[in-house]
């Protein structure tokens, strides 16, 4: 779905545009998702008052973090890893629409 959005829009839009287009593409593809989902953050198995807001959660288990930058930096990867650890998810996909070829990182907890 991300590749289809990137193919149709290219690499020059804001992240919010890609997010909206991806929402349409996920619906059309029949992929179950929640957009801007609030996820509890845990510390030593105890939920905190703070929460993390995922760009998308697909299949109730995969966090999608969207970016629209010239390149992904290590801080983006670390942030995604911290988010999947803190929310007790097992998989995150860090997706960058801001390059001429879609780039993504699969991040496992």
CSV table of C-alpha atoms in Angstrom, one decimal:
chain,number,residue,atom,x,y,z
A,1,UNK,CA,0.0,0.0,0.0
A,2,UNK,CA,2.9,2.4,0.8
A,3,UNK,CA,4.6,1.6,-2.5
A,4,UNK,CA,1.4,2.4,-4.3
A,5,UNK,CA,1.0,5.7,-2.6
A,6,UNK,CA,4.6,6.6,-3.3
A,7,UNK,CA,4.3,5.5,-6.9
A,8,UNK,CA,1.2,7.8,-7.4
A,9,UNK,CA,2.4,10.8,-5.4
A,10,UNK,CA,6.1,10.9,-5.7
A,11,UNK,CA,8.3,12.4,-3.0
A,12,UNK,CA,7.5,16.1,-2.7
A,13,UNK,CA,4.5,16.2,-0.3
A,14,UNK,CA,4.1,16.7,3.4
A,15,UNK,CA,3.7,13.7,5.7
A,16,UNK,CA,0.1,14.5,6.3
A,17,UNK,CA,-0.7,14.1,2.6
A,18,UNK,CA,0.9,10.7,2.5
A,19,UNK,CA,-1.0,9.7,5.7
A,20,UNK,CA,-4.3,10.6,4.1
A,21,UNK,CA,-3.5,8.8,0.9
A,22,UNK,CA,-2.3,5.8,2.7
A,23,UNK,CA,-5.5,5.7,4.7
A,24,UNK,CA,-7.4,5.5,1.4
A,25,UNK,CA,-5.0,2.8,0.0
A,26,UNK,CA,-5.3,0.6,3.1
A,27,UNK,CA,-9.1,0.8,3.0
A,28,UNK,CA,-9.1,-0.1,-0.7
A,29,UNK,CA,-6.7,-3.0,0.0
A,30,UNK,CA,-8.8,-4.4,2.8
A,31,UNK,CA,-6.0,-4.1,5.3
A,32,UNK,CA,-7.3,-3.6,8.8
A,33,UNK,CA,-5.9,-0.5,10.5
A,34,UNK,CA,-6.4,2.3,13.0
A,35,UNK,CA,-5.1,5.8,12.2
A,36,UNK,CA,-3.6,8.0,14.9
A,37,UNK,CA,-4.1,5.3,17.5
A,38,UNK,CA,-3.3,6.1,21.1
A,39,UNK,CA,-1.2,3.4,22.6
A,40,UNK,CA,-0.4,3.0,26.3
A,41,UNK,CA,3.2,3.2,27.3
A,42,UNK,CA,4.5,0.8,29.9
A,43,UNK,CA,7.3,0.9,32.5
A,44,UNK,CA,8.1,-2.4,34.2
A,45,UNK,CA,4.8,-3.8,33.1
A,46,UNK,CA,2.9,-0.9,34.5
A,47,UNK,CA,0.9,1.5,32.2
A,48,UNK,CA,2.0,5.1,32.5
A,49,UNK,CA,-0.3,8.2,32.2
A,50,UNK,CA,1.5,9.1,29.0
A,51,UNK,CA,0.7,7.5,25.7
A,52,UNK,CA,2.2,7.1,22.3
A,53,UNK,CA,0.2,8.0,19.2
A,54,UNK,CA,1.0,5.7,16.3
A,55,UNK,CA,0.5,7.1,12.7
A,56,UNK,CA,-1.1,3.7,11.9
A,57,UNK,CA,-1.6,0.4,13.6
A,58,UNK,CA,-2.3,-2.4,11.1
A,59,UNK,CA,-3.6,-5.9,11.9
A,60,UNK,CA,-3.7,-4.7,15.6
A,61,UNK,CA,0.0,-5.5,15.9
A,62,UNK,CA,2.2,-3.5,13.5
A,63,UNK,CA,3.1,0.1,14.1
A,64,UNK,CA,3.6,2.2,10.9
A,65,UNK,CA,5.6,5.4,11.4
A,66,UNK,CA,5.6,7.7,8.5
A,67,UNK,CA,8.2,10.3,7.5
A,68,UNK,CA,8.6,12.6,4.5
A,69,UNK,CA,12.2,13.6,4.7
A,70,UNK,CA,15.3,13.5,2.5
A,71,UNK,CA,16.7,10.6,4.5
A,72,UNK,CA,16.0,8.6,7.6
A,73,UNK,CA,18.4,9.2,10.5
A,74,UNK,CA,19.3,6.9,13.3
A,75,UNK,CA,17.1,8.9,15.7
A,76,UNK,CA,14.0,8.0,13.6
A,77,UNK,CA,14.9,4.3,13.9
A,78,UNK,CA,15.6,4.6,17.6
A,79,UNK,CA,12.3,6.4,18.2
A,80,UNK,CA,10.4,3.7,16.4
A,81,UNK,CA,12.2,1.0,18.3
A,82,UNK,CA,11.5,2.7,21.6
A,83,UNK,CA,7.8,3.1,20.7
A,84,UNK,CA,7.3,-0.6,19.9
A,85,UNK,CA,9.2,-1.6,23.0
A,86,UNK,CA,7.2,0.8,25.3
A,87,UNK,CA,3.9,-0.3,23.8
A,88,UNK,CA,4.8,-4.0,23.9
A,89,UNK,CA,4.3,-4.4,20.1
A,90,UNK,CA,6.7,-6.7,18.3
A,91,UNK,CA,7.0,-5.0,14.9
A,92,UNK,CA,7.3,-1.5,13.5
A,93,UNK,CA,7.7,-0.2,10.0
A,94,UNK,CA,9.5,3.1,9.6
A,95,UNK,CA,8.5,4.4,6.1
A,96,UNK,CA,9.9,7.4,4.4
A,97,UNK,CA,8.0,8.9,1.4
A,98,UNK,CA,10.5,11.8,1.0
A,99,UNK,CA,13.0,10.1,-1.3
A,100,UNK,CA,12.7,9.3,-5.0
A,101,UNK,CA,12.5,5.7,-4.1
A,102,UNK,CA,10.4,4.7,-1.1
A,103,UNK,CA,12.6,3.7,1.8
A,104,UNK,CA,11.6,1.7,4.8
A,105,UNK,CA,13.0,-0.1,7.8
A,106,UNK,CA,11.6,-3.1,9.5
A,107,UNK,CA,12.1,-2.8,13.2
A,108,UNK,CA,11.6,-5.8,15.5
A,109,UNK,CA,11.3,-5.6,19.3
